[in-house]
Short mmCIF file of C-alpha atoms and ligand atoms in Angstrom, two decimals:
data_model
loop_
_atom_site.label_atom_id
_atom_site.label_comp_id
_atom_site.label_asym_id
_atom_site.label_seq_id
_atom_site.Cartn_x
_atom_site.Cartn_y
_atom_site.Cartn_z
CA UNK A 1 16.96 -9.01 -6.85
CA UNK A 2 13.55 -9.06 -5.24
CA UNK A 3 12.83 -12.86 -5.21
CA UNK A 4 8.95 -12.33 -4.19
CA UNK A 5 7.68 -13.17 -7.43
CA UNK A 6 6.42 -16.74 -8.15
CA UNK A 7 7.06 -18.51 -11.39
CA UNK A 8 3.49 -17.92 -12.78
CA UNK A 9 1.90 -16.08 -15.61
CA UNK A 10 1.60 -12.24 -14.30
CA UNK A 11 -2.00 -11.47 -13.92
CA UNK A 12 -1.32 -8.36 -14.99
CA UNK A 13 1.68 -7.14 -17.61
CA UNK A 14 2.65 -3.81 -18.15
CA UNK A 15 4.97 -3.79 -21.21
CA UNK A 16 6.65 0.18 -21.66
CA UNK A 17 3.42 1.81 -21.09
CA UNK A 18 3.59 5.53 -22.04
CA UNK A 19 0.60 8.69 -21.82
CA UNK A 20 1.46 11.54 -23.11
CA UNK A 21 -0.75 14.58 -22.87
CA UNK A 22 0.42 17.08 -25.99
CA UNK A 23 4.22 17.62 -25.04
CA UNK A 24 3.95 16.61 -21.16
CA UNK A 25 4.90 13.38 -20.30
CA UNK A 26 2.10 11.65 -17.42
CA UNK A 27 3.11 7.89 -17.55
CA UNK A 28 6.96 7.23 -19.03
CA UNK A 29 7.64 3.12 -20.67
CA UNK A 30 6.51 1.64 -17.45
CA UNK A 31 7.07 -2.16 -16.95
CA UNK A 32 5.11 -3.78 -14.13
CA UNK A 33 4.40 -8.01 -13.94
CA UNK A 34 1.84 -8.67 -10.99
CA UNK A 35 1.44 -12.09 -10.10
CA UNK A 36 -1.91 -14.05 -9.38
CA UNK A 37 -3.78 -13.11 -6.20
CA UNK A 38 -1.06 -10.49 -5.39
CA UNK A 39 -1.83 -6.97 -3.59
CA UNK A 40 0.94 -4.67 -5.05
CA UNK A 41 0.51 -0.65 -4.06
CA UNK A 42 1.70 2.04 -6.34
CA UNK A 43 3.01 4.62 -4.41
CA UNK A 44 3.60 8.02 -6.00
CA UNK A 45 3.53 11.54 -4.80
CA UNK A 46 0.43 13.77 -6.34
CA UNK A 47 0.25 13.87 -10.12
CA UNK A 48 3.35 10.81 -10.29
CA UNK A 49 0.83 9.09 -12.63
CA UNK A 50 -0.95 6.54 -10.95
CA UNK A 51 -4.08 7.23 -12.28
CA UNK A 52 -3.05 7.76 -15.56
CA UNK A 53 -1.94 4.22 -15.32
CA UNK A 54 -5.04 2.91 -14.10
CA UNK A 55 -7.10 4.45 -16.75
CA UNK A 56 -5.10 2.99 -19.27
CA UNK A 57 -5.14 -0.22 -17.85
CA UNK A 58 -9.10 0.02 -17.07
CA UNK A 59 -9.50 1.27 -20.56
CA UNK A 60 -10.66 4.67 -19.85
CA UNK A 61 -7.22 6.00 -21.98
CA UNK A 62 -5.46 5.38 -24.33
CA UNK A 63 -2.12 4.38 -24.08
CA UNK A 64 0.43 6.91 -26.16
CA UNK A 65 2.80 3.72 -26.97
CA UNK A 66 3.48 0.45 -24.99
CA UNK A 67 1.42 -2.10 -24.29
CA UNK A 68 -0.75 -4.21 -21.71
CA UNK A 69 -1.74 -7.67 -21.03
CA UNK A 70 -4.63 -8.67 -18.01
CA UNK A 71 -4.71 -12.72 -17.50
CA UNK A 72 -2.42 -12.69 -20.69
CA UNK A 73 -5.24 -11.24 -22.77
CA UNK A 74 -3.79 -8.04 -25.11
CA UNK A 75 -5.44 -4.99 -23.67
CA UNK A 76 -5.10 -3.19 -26.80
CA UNK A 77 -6.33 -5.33 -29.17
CA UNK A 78 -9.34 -6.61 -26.93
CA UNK A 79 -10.53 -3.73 -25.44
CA UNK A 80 -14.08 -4.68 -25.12
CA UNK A 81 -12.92 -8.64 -23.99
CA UNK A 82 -10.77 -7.12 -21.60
CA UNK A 83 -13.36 -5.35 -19.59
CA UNK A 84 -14.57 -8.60 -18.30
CA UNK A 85 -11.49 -9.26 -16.20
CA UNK A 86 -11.16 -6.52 -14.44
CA UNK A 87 -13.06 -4.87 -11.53
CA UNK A 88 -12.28 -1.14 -10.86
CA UNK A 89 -12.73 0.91 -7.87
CA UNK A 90 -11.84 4.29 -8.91
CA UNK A 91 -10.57 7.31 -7.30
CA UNK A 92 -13.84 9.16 -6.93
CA UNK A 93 -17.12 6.96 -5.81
CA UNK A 94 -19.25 6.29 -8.84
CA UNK A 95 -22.41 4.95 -7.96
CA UNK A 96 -25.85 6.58 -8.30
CA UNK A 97 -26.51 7.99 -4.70
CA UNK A 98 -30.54 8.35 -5.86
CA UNK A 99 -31.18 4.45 -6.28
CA UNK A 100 -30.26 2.31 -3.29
CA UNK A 101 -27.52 -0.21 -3.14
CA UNK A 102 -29.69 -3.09 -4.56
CA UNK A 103 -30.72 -0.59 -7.33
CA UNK A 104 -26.96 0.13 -8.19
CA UNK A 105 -25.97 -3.84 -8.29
CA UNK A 106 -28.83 -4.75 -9.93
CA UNK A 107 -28.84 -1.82 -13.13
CA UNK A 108 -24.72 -2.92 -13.40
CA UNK A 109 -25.35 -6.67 -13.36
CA UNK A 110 -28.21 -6.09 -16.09
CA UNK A 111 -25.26 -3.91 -18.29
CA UNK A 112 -22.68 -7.10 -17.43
CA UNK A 113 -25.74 -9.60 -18.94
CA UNK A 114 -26.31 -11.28 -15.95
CA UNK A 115 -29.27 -13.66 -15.96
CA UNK A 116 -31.70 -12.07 -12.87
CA UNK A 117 -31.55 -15.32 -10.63
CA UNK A 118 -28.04 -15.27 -10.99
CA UNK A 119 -27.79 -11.81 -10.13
CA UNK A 120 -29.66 -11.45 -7.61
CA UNK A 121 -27.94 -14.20 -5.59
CA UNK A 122 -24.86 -12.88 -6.60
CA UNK A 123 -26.14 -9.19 -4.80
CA UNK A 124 -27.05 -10.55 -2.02
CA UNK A 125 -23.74 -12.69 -1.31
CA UNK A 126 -22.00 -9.31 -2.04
CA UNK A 127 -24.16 -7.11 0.44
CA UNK A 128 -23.75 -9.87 2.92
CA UNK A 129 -19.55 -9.38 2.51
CA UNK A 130 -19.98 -5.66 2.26
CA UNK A 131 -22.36 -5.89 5.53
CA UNK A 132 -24.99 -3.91 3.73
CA UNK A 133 -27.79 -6.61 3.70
CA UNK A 134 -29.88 -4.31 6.11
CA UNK A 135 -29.46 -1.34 4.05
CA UNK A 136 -29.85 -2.65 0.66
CA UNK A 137 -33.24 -0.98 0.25
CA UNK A 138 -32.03 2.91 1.79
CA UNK A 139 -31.22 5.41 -1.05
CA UNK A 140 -27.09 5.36 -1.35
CA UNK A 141 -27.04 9.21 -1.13
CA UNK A 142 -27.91 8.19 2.75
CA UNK A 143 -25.09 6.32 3.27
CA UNK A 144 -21.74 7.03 4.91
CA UNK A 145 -18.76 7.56 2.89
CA UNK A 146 -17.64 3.98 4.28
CA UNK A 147 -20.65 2.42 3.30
CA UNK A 148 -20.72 4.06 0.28
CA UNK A 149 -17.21 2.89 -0.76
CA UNK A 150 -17.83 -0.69 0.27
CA UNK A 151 -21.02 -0.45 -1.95
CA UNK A 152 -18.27 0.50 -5.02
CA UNK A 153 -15.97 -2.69 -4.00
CA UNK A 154 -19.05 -4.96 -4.12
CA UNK A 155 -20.11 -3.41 -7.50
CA UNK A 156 -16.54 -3.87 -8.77
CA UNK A 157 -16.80 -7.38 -7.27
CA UNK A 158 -20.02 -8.45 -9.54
CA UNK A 159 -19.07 -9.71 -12.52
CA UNK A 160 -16.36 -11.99 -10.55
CA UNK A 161 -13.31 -10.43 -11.43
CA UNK A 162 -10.00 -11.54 -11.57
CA UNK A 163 -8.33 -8.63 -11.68
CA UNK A 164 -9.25 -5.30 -9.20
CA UNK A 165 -7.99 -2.23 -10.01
CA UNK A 166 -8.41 -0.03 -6.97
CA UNK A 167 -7.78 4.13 -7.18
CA UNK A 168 -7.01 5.31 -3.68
CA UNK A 169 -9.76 2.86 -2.32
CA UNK A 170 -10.29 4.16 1.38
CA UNK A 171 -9.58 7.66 1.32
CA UNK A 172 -11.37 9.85 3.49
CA UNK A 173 -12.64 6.87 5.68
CA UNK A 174 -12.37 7.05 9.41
CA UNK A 175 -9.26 4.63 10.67
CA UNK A 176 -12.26 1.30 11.67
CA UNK A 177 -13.77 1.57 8.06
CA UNK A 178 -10.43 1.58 6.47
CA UNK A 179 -9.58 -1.45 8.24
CA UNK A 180 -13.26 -3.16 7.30
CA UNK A 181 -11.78 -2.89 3.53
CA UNK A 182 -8.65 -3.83 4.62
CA UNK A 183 -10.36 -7.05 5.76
CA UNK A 184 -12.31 -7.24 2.60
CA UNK A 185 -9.44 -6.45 0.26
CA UNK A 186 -7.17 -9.77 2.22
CA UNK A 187 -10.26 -12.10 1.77
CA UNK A 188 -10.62 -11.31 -1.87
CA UNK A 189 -6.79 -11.97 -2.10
CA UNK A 190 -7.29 -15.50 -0.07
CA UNK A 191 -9.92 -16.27 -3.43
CA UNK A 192 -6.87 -15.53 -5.78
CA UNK A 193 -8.07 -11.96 -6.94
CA UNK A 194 -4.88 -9.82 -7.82
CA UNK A 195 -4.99 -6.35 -6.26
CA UNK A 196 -3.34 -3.45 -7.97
CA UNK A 197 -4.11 -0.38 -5.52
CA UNK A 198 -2.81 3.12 -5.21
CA UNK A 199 -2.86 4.79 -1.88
CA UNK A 200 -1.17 7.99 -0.05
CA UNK A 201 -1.66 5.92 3.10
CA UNK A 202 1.56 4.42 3.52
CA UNK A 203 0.20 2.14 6.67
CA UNK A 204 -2.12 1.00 4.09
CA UNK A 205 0.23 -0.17 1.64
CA UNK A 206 2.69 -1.80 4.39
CA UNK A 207 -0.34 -3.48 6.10
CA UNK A 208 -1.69 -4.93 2.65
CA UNK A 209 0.73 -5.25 -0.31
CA UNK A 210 3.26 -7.89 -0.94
CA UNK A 211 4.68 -5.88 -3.24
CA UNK A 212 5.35 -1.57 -3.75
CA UNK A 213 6.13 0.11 -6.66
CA UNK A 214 7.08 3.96 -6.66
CA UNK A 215 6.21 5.68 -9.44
CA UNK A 216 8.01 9.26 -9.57
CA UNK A 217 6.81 11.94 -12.90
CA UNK A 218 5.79 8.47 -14.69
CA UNK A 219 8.45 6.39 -13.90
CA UNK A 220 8.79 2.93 -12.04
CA UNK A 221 12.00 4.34 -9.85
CA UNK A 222 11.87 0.94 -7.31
CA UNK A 223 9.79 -1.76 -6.59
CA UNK A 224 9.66 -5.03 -4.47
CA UNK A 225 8.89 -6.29 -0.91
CA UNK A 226 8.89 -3.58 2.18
CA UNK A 227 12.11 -5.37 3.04
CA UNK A 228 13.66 -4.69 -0.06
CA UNK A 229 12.71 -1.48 -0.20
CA UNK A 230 14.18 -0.91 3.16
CA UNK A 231 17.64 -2.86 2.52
CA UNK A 232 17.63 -0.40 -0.72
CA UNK A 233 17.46 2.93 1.09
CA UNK A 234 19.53 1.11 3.64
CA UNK A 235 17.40 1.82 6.53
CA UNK A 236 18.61 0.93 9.79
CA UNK A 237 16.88 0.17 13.25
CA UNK A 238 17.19 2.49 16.09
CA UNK A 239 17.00 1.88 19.71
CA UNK A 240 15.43 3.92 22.05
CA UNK A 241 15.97 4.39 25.54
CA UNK A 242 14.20 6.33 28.14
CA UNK A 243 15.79 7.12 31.50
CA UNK A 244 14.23 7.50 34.58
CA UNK A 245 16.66 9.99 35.87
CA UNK A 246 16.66 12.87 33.46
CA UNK A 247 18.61 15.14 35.58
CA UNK A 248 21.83 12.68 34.62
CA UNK A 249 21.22 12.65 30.84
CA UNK A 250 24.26 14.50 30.12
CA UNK A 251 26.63 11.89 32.38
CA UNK A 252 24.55 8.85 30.15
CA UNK A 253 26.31 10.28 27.31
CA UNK A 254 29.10 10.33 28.13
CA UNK A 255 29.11 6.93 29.26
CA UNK A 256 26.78 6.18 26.08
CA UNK A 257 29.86 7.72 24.02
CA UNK A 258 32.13 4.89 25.21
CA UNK A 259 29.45 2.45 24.68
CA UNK A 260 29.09 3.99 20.83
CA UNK A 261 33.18 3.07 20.85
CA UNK A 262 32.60 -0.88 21.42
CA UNK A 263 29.36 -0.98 19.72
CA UNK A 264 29.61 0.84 16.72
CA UNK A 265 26.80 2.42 16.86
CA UNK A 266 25.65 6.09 16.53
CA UNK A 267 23.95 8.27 18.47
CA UNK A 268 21.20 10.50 17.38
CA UNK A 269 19.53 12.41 21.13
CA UNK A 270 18.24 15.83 22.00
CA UNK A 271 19.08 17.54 24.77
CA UNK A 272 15.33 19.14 25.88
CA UNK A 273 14.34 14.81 25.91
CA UNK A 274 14.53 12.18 28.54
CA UNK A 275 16.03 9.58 26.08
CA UNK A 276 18.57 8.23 24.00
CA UNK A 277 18.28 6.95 20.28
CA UNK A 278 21.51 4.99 18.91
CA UNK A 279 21.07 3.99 15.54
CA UNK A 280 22.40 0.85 14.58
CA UNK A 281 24.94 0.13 12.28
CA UNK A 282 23.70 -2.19 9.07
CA UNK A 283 23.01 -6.09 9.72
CA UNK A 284 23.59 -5.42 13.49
CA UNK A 285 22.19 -8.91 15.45
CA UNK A 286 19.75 -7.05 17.07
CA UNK A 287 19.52 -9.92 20.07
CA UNK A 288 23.56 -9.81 20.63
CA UNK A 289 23.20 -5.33 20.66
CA UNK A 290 20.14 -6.18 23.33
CA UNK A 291 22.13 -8.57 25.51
CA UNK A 292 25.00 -5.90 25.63
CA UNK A 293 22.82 -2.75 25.96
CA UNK A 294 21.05 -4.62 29.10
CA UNK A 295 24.47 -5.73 30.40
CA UNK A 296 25.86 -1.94 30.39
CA UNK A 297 22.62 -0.21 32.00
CA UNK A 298 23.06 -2.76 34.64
CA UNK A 299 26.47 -2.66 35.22
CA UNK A 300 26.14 1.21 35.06
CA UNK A 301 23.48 1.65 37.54
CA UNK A 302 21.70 3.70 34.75
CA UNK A 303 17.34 2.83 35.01
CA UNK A 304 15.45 3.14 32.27
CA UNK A 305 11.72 3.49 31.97
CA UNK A 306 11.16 2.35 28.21
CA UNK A 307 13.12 0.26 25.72
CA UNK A 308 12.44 -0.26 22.48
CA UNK A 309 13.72 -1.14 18.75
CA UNK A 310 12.34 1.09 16.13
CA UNK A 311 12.39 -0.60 12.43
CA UNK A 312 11.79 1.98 9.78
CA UNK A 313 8.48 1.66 8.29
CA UNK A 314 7.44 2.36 4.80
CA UNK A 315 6.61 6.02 5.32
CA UNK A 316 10.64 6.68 5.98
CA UNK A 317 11.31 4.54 2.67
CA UNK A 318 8.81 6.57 0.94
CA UNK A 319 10.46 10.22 1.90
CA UNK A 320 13.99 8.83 1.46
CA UNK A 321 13.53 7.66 -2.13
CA UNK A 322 11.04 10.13 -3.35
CA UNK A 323 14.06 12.52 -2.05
CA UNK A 324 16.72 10.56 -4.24
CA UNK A 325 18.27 12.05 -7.18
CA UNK A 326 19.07 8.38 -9.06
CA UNK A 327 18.06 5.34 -7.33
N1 ATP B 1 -6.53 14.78 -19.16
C1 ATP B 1 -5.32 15.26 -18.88
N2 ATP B 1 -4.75 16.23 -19.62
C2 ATP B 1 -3.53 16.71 -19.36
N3 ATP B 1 -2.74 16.26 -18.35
C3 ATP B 1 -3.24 15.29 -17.58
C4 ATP B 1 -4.54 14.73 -17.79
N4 ATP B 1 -4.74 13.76 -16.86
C5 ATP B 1 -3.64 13.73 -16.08
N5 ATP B 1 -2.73 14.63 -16.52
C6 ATP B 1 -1.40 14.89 -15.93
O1 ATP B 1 -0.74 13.66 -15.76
C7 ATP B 1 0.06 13.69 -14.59
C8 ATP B 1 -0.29 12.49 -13.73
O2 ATP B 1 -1.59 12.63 -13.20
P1 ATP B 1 -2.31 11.48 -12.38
O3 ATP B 1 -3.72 11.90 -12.17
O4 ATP B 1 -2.06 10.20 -13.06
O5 ATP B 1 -1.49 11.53 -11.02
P2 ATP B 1 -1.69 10.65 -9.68
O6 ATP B 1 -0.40 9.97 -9.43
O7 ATP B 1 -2.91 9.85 -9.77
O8 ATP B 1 -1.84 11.82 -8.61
P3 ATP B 1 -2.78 11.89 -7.26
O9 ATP B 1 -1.98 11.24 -6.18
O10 ATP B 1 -2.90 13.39 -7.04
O11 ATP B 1 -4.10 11.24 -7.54
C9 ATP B 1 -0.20 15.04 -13.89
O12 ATP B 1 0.85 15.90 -14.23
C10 ATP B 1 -1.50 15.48 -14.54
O13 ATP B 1 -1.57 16.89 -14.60
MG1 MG B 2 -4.70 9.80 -8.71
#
């Protein structure tokens, strides 16, 4: 049991939601709760049904059956009401690149009813957190495709949402502006915004979310914490050793074999390398395996040149249960 959850009200509820495009199935009963001021990622190979999930839950769709609830308001029966919880960022940039930013916040703020002092307080606040203030007057169609997508968070971000749906938020952006949203996307969290994003960027999703759900051909397969996710495929640490002798690498493993013997632990190496990998058996204490390891290079005379543990990261979660037949 994943025990990440707190005992609030989801923010958002998603009760056996279903799309169904004529006889294909794009979205199959999924059931997600996501708690208040949460970031959970849905991960999902191309055409899983993430963004059939978002449109539905932004409105754009229709569900086929199920239903939906954002800050416990029904999604279905308020479709209009609903639209004033939710920001949404979606997959492709939608903003008009002939007006300039200001232009863009100001038209949407007019469609959300906002009185002008309001708004335009409320724009500039926004270009000051997107770091825009300098550009607000430059046609958008000028800006980078950073800029441009920070422009589409702040426009999500105007009518104060409590909810932000975010499509694949920082795709295409160089590694320092996907970190800049990063940064914004944590901040908004501190306020108590609940993220629900969707990413191929698996970094992205182990850097940001509390929570990950995989979706596979419409279906929630597993969800929960990256450490849940990784006792669940039980993933295991490896350690790596480099030597500084490589001419001796085959006498290391043989001594590495009786090592494996007492320690329990296997080892995975290539002949061509310099170095060693031993993976560790389950619930190993890493610090008692490092005081040994250290106590047989040194009793064996055998110098290394690196040493490291290697914890699998989400991308190795990702392949092994996207490869699973039943979870
Ligand atoms: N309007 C539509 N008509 C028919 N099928 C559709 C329609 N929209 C989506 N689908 C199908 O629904 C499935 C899920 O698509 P969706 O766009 O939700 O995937 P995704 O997980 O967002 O993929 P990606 O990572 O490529 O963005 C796909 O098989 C797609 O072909
Ligand atoms: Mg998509």
């Amino acid at each position: 049991m994943d025990l990440n959850k707190n005992i609030s009200q989801p923010s958002i509820k998603i009760v056996d939601l279903t799309k169904r495009y004529d006889n294909r199935i794009s979205v199959d009963k999924l059931n997600i709760e996501i708690y208040p001021g949460e970031i959970y990622s849905l991960l999902g190979e191309n055409g899983a049904g993430k963004t059939t999930t978002i449109n539905m839950l932004t409105t754009l769709i229709k569900p086929s059956s199920g239903s939906f609830y954002l800050d416990n308001l029904d999604g279905l029966k308020h479709p209009e009401k609903i639209k004033g919880v939710f920001g949404v960022v979606s997959q492709d940039v939608s903003i008009y690149l002939e007006l300039t930013a200001f232009e863009n916040l100001y038209f949407m703020g007019q469609m959300y009813g906002i009185k002008k002092n309001e708004l335009i307080d409320r724009i500039r606040k926004l270009l000051i957190d997107a770091n825009l203030l300098d550009r607000a007057n430059d046609l958008v169609g000028s800006y980078s495709g950073g800029m441009q997508r920070k422009l589409t968070i702040a426009m999500a971000m105007l009518n104060h949402p409590r909810i932000l749906f975010m499509d694949e938020p920082t795709v295409g952006l160089d590694p320092k502006s996907r970190r800049q949203i990063w940064q914004t996307l944590k901040s908004l969290q501190e306020q108590g915004i609940t993220i629900l994003l969707t990413t191929h960027y698996l970094d992205e999703a182990q850097a940001l979310s509390n929570r990950i759900g995989i979706i596979r051909l419409g279906k929630l397969v597993v969800e929960g914490s990256i450490d849940y996710l990784r006792d669940k495929i039980h993933a295991v640490t490896n350690v790596l050793i480099k030597f500084a002798d490589k001419k001796n690498l085959v006498n290391f493993k043989d001594l590495f074999g009786k090592f494996k013997t007492i320690h329990d632990c296997e080892i995975l190496h290539d002949d061509l390398q310099d170095h060693i990998m031993l993976k560790l058996p389950r619930n190993t204490k890493l610090k008692d395996f490092f005081n040994s390891i250290y106590l047989f290079l040194n009793e064996n005379n055998i110098e290394y040149t690196h040493f490291s543990s290697i914890e699998p990261n989400l991308e190795d979660v990702f392949i092994a249960i996207t490869s699973m037949d039943e979870i």
